[in-house]
C-alpha positions as semicolon CSV with decimal commas, in nm:
position;residue;x (nm);y (nm);z (nm)
1;M;0,003;0,005;-0,020
2;I;0,262;0,238;0,104
3;L;0,465;0,162;-0,200
4;R;0,172;0,220;-0,437
5;L;0,103;0,567;-0,249
6;I;0,497;0,643;-0,334
7;T;0,445;0,560;-0,681
8;F;0,147;0,763;-0,726
9;G;0,324;1,060;-0,560
10;A;0,643;1,016;-0,752
11;A;0,418;1,025;-1,070
12;G;0,248;1,311;-0,983
13;V;0,564;1,545;-0,881
14;V;0,721;1,426;-1,234
15;Y;0,389;1,556;-1,390
16;L;0,364;1,882;-1,211
17;A;0,740;1,939;-1,307
18;L;0,687;1,881;-1,682
19;R;0,347;2,090;-1,672
20;F;0,576;2,388;-1,498
21;W;0,851;2,349;-1,771
22;T;0,612;2,334;-2,056
23;L;0,343;2,589;-1,966
24;K;0,579;2,802;-1,753
25;G;0,362;2,757;-1,442
26;V;0,145;2,503;-1,282
27;I;-0,144;2,696;-1,428
28;P;-0,110;2,869;-1,775
29;L;-0,222;3,234;-1,792
30;K;-0,487;3,367;-1,988
31;A;-0,565;3,698;-2,165
32;G;-0,780;3,960;-2,050
33;H;-0,920;3,997;-1,672
34;L;-0,673;3,710;-1,581
35;S;-0,360;3,858;-1,734
36;D;-0,226;4,027;-1,438
37;L;-0,258;3,701;-1,210
38;S;0,025;3,486;-1,115
39;S;0,014;3,115;-1,118
40;F;0,012;3,130;-0,746
41;Q;-0,239;3,412;-0,753
42;L;-0,466;3,204;-0,983
43;F;-0,408;2,907;-0,717
44;I;-0,515;3,119;-0,419
45;N;-0,833;3,230;-0,584
46;V;-0,936;2,874;-0,569
47;P;-1,042;2,846;-0,208
48;P;-1,250;3,155;-0,236
49;L;-1,483;3,022;-0,524
50;V;-1,489;2,668;-0,315
51;V;-1,657;2,850;-0,025
52;K;-1,869;3,063;-0,217
53;Y;-2,027;2,780;-0,415
54;I;-2,066;2,621;-0,041
55;G;-2,267;2,933;0,030
56;K;-2,499;2,905;-0,263
57;L;-2,578;2,548;-0,188
58;L;-2,648;2,628;0,178
59;L;-2,831;2,943;0,096
60;P;-2,917;3,001;-0,293
61;T;-3,042;3,357;-0,233
62;S;-2,974;3,665;-0,459
63;L;-2,901;3,427;-0,787
64;N;-2,775;3,602;-1,064
65;F;-2,676;3,537;-1,425
66;D;-2,342;3,687;-1,428
67;Y;-2,096;3,730;-1,148
68;V;-1,815;3,955;-1,168
69;F;-1,482;3,796;-1,084
70;D;-1,329;3,978;-0,783
71;P;-0,979;3,824;-0,733
72;V;-0,775;3,800;-0,451
73;Y;-0,394;3,901;-0,499
74;S;-0,224;3,774;-0,162
75;I;-0,322;3,508;0,107
76;S;-0,263;3,746;0,380
77;E;-0,619;3,909;0,245
78;P;-0,891;3,807;0,486
79;R;-1,106;3,651;0,227
80;A;-0,801;3,430;0,089
81;F;-0,680;3,315;0,439
82;I;-1,013;3,234;0,578
83;S;-1,133;3,061;0,255
84;A;-0,804;2,868;0,260
85;L;-0,844;2,754;0,626
86;I;-1,232;2,660;0,547
87;T;-1,102;2,436;0,227
88;I;-0,821;2,287;0,409
89;A;-1,093;2,177;0,687
90;L;-1,287;2,037;0,427
91;V;-1,029;1,822;0,293
92;I;-0,953;1,696;0,646
93;I;-1,308;1,624;0,701
94;I;-1,355;1,418;0,375
95;W;-1,053;1,219;0,480
96;R;-1,166;1,127;0,799
97;L;-1,522;1,067;0,699
98;A;-1,393;0,826;0,433
99;L;-1,209;0,630;0,704
100;R;-1,508;0,616;0,949
101;A;-1,842;0,696;0,758
102;K;-1,826;0,619;0,388
103;E;-2,168;0,714;0,299
104;F;-2,094;1,090;0,416
105;A;-1,746;1,077;0,258
106;F;-1,938;0,946;-0,064
107;A;-2,189;1,255;-0,016
108;L;-1,912;1,530;0,003
109;L;-1,719;1,376;-0,262
110;L;-2,033;1,399;-0,484
111;I;-2,044;1,759;-0,419
112;F;-1,675;1,864;-0,472
113;I;-1,577;1,627;-0,742
114;P;-1,844;1,748;-1,004
115;L;-1,705;2,123;-0,907
116;L;-1,370;2,052;-0,971
117;P;-1,376;2,133;-1,363
118;A;-1,546;2,485;-1,244
119;L;-1,220;2,569;-0,995
120;Y;-0,976;2,562;-1,318
121;I;-1,003;2,957;-1,338
122;P;-0,797;3,006;-1,657
123;A;-1,033;2,776;-1,849
124;L;-1,351;2,965;-1,746
125;G;-1,314;3,293;-1,936
126;L;-1,538;3,543;-1,790
127;N;-1,772;3,293;-1,622
128;T;-1,544;3,202;-1,341
129;F;-1,836;3,180;-1,060
130;T;-2,172;3,058;-1,230
131;E;-2,453;2,892;-1,057
132;R;-2,497;2,636;-1,318
133;Y;-2,191;2,458;-1,197
134;L;-2,398;2,361;-0,913
135;Y;-2,638;2,154;-1,073
136;L;-2,461;1,813;-1,019
137;P;-2,321;1,915;-0,672
138;S;-2,668;1,977;-0,561
139;I;-2,726;1,594;-0,580
140;G;-2,465;1,524;-0,328
141;F;-2,581;1,818;-0,111
142;A;-2,944;1,646;-0,101
143;L;-2,798;1,314;-0,006
144;L;-2,574;1,492;0,264
145;V;-2,879;1,642;0,409
146;V;-3,073;1,328;0,419
147;L;-2,766;1,154;0,577
148;I;-2,728;1,410;0,860
149;V;-3,130;1,415;0,911
150;N;-3,129;1,028;0,959
151;K;-2,839;1,026;1,161
152;V;-3,000;1,314;1,396
153;I;-3,295;1,089;1,427
154;V;-3,120;0,741;1,507
155;E;-2,922;0,893;1,768
156;F;-3,182;1,090;1,929
157;S;-3,447;0,782;1,893
158;R;-3,156;0,600;2,096
159;S;-3,108;0,845;2,380
160;K;-3,467;0,970;2,384
161;G;-3,673;0,713;2,315
162;Y;-3,917;0,630;2,024
163;S;-4,183;0,869;2,128
164;F;-3,938;1,174;2,076
165;K;-3,819;0,997;1,737
166;Y;-4,195;1,056;1,612
167;K;-4,189;1,418;1,741
168;L;-3,872;1,484;1,583
169;T;-3,930;1,300;1,258
170;A;-4,280;1,536;1,241
171;V;-4,072;1,845;1,303
172;I;-3,860;1,754;1,016
173;V;-4,120;1,706;0,797
174;I;-4,283;2,020;0,845
175;L;-3,938;2,185;0,780
176;S;-3,893;2,002;0,473
177;V;-4,239;2,095;0,345
178;L;-4,193;2,448;0,435
179;S;-3,834;2,439;0,240
180;V;-3,993;2,272;-0,050
181;V;-4,258;2,577;-0,048
182;I;-4,001;2,845;-0,008
183;Y;-3,759;2,745;-0,293
184;S;-4,093;2,680;-0,509
185;V;-4,170;3,047;-0,450
186;A;-3,831;3,134;-0,525
187;T;-3,819;2,939;-0,847
188;V;-4,131;3,093;-1,018
189;K;-4,019;3,449;-0,916
190;R;-3,648;3,345;-1,096
191;N;-3,830;3,187;-1,395
192;K;-4,009;3,511;-1,455
193;L;-3,673;3,699;-1,475
194;W;-3,601;3,435;-1,744
195;H;-3,904;3,529;-1,925
196;S;-3,695;3,768;-2,177
197;G;-3,365;3,908;-2,221
198;Y;-3,483;4,260;-2,109
199;T;-3,587;4,141;-1,785
200;L;-3,296;3,882;-1,737
201;W;-3,042;4,133;-1,814
202;G;-3,213;4,423;-1,632
203;D;-3,185;4,218;-1,311
204;T;-2,815;4,130;-1,380
205;V;-2,731;4,497;-1,435
206;V;-2,885;4,567;-1,083
207;K;-2,669;4,264;-0,909
208;S;-2,359;4,337;-1,151
209;P;-2,341;4,669;-1,198
210;A;-1,962;4,610;-1,289
211;S;-2,047;4,367;-1,566
212;R;-1,936;4,470;-1,908
213;I;-2,127;4,143;-2,042
214;A;-2,440;4,268;-1,869
215;R;-2,416;4,638;-1,965
216;N;-2,376;4,537;-2,311
217;N;-2,676;4,303;-2,339
218;Y;-2,912;4,509;-2,142
219;A;-2,833;4,804;-2,373
220;I;-2,901;4,583;-2,661
221;E;-3,265;4,471;-2,519
222;L;-3,333;4,852;-2,452
223;S;-3,208;4,957;-2,780
224;K;-3,477;4,697;-2,973
225;R;-3,750;4,870;-2,745
226;G;-3,670;5,219;-2,863
227;F;-3,488;5,336;-2,556
228;Q;-3,212;5,439;-2,721
229;D;-3,064;5,714;-2,452
230;E;-3,093;5,451;-2,176
231;A;-2,913;5,193;-2,388
232;L;-2,616;5,467;-2,433
233;V;-2,574;5,524;-2,087
234;H;-2,552;5,160;-2,011
235;L;-2,273;5,147;-2,310
236;Q;-2,093;5,435;-2,223
237;E;-2,069;5,249;-1,846
238;A;-1,927;4,952;-1,986
239;V;-1,688;5,147;-2,197
240;L;-1,556;5,245;-1,850
241;I;-1,542;4,928;-1,710
242;D;-1,319;4,795;-2,010
243;S;-1,192;5,033;-2,276
244;D;-1,075;4,777;-2,492
245;S;-1,393;4,558;-2,572
246;A;-1,429;4,570;-2,944
247;L;-1,808;4,438;-2,873
248;T;-1,876;4,740;-2,645
249;Y;-1,784;4,988;-2,905
250;N;-1,982;4,830;-3,168
251;N;-2,271;4,808;-2,984
252;L;-2,217;5,202;-2,905
253;G;-2,190;5,264;-3,254
254;I;-2,507;5,088;-3,348
255;V;-2,726;5,319;-3,073
256;Y;-2,551;5,631;-3,196
257;A;-2,657;5,541;-3,552
258;K;-3,003;5,489;-3,438
259;K;-3,001;5,797;-3,280
260;G;-2,876;5,987;-3,602
261;M;-2,536;6,036;-3,451
262;L;-2,344;5,919;-3,761
263;N;-1,998;6,098;-3,678
264;E;-2,004;5,941;-3,300
265;A;-2,126;5,619;-3,474
266;L;-1,832;5,617;-3,715
267;G;-1,593;5,688;-3,420
268;A;-1,697;5,401;-3,227
269;F;-1,702;5,160;-3,516
270;K;-1,354;5,286;-3,601
271;R;-1,246;5,227;-3,226
272;A;-1,406;4,840;-3,244
273;V;-1,212;4,775;-3,569
274;E;-0,880;4,910;-3,409
275;I;-0,930;4,698;-3,126
276;S;-1,029;4,400;-3,309
277;P;-0,920;4,409;-3,689
278;N;-1,051;4,079;-3,762
279;D;-1,408;4,150;-3,627
280;A;-1,621;4,105;-3,935
281;D;-1,949;4,292;-3,769
282;A;-1,733;4,574;-3,643
283;R;-1,561;4,624;-4,023
284;R;-1,922;4,591;-4,175
285;N;-2,078;4,846;-3,959
286;Y;-1,768;5,103;-4,007
287;S;-1,793;5,084;-4,379
288;R;-2,190;5,114;-4,368
289;A;-2,150;5,444;-4,149
290;L;-1,852;5,569;-4,352
291;G;-2,074;5,541;-4,672
292;L;-2,388;5,706;-4,487
293;L;-2,169;5,993;-4,406
294;K;-2,028;6,032;-4,761
295;E;-2,368;6,018;-4,904
296;G;-2,493;6,278;-4,640
297;N;-2,204;6,527;-4,756
298;R;-2,282;6,508;-5,122
């Protein structure tokens, strides 16, 4: 057994060494919002993600379509340090349960194993934290709750007697029904927000005002409904959030054009092309705006 563990450990060390040499780090960096983070900084951002996912499993409130990544830069930051301690504690708990209560360990593993791909930050792009990654882990969480409740009932029935067991079971059933009702009402309310892009992105902008994606999409929905001035405000906010987004400038140009502000539209499309020369939409819109201006000057 020890020899097998040593073999696996040695293979892991060799793999990490080769990965570090090939990728210039344990975790390859991506451009954009992750470009200013080192491999170590990406690594210490994993525990805060773990804690955030656990929080959403325990209390799924304030659901949001687009979360803005707020990284930690040092392990000395309280959020990073506390999250690391919680994550280490969870690993120890899973390890100890694996030796004593395999069913509890299985439930915890059913929570965290499906989450592992969602913790590889460089592969996630802008969706660093997304609620949909909790679909599979929620199965493990439900199993864990059932196991805990069953354990409580069994232990109390031994010490308090079977009459107390039935009372406790009745209380648990009532609480379970209340939970189902509360979650059902919350689900219906959430579904109403998903009724259209307008309602969904409107809610997202309120909850994530620093999201460039939310600002862009809400502006598009506003523009479709003829609210060009409101759309313009959100796109200008998106530019302040990220001044190097070709998509934002392209959308800005479209809204300017709808308002009849062709010079401003041309400037926005030009900036989009400068940022992303291979963006076909930006080039096409730039050419159209240029053509309209030339026709107007004749």
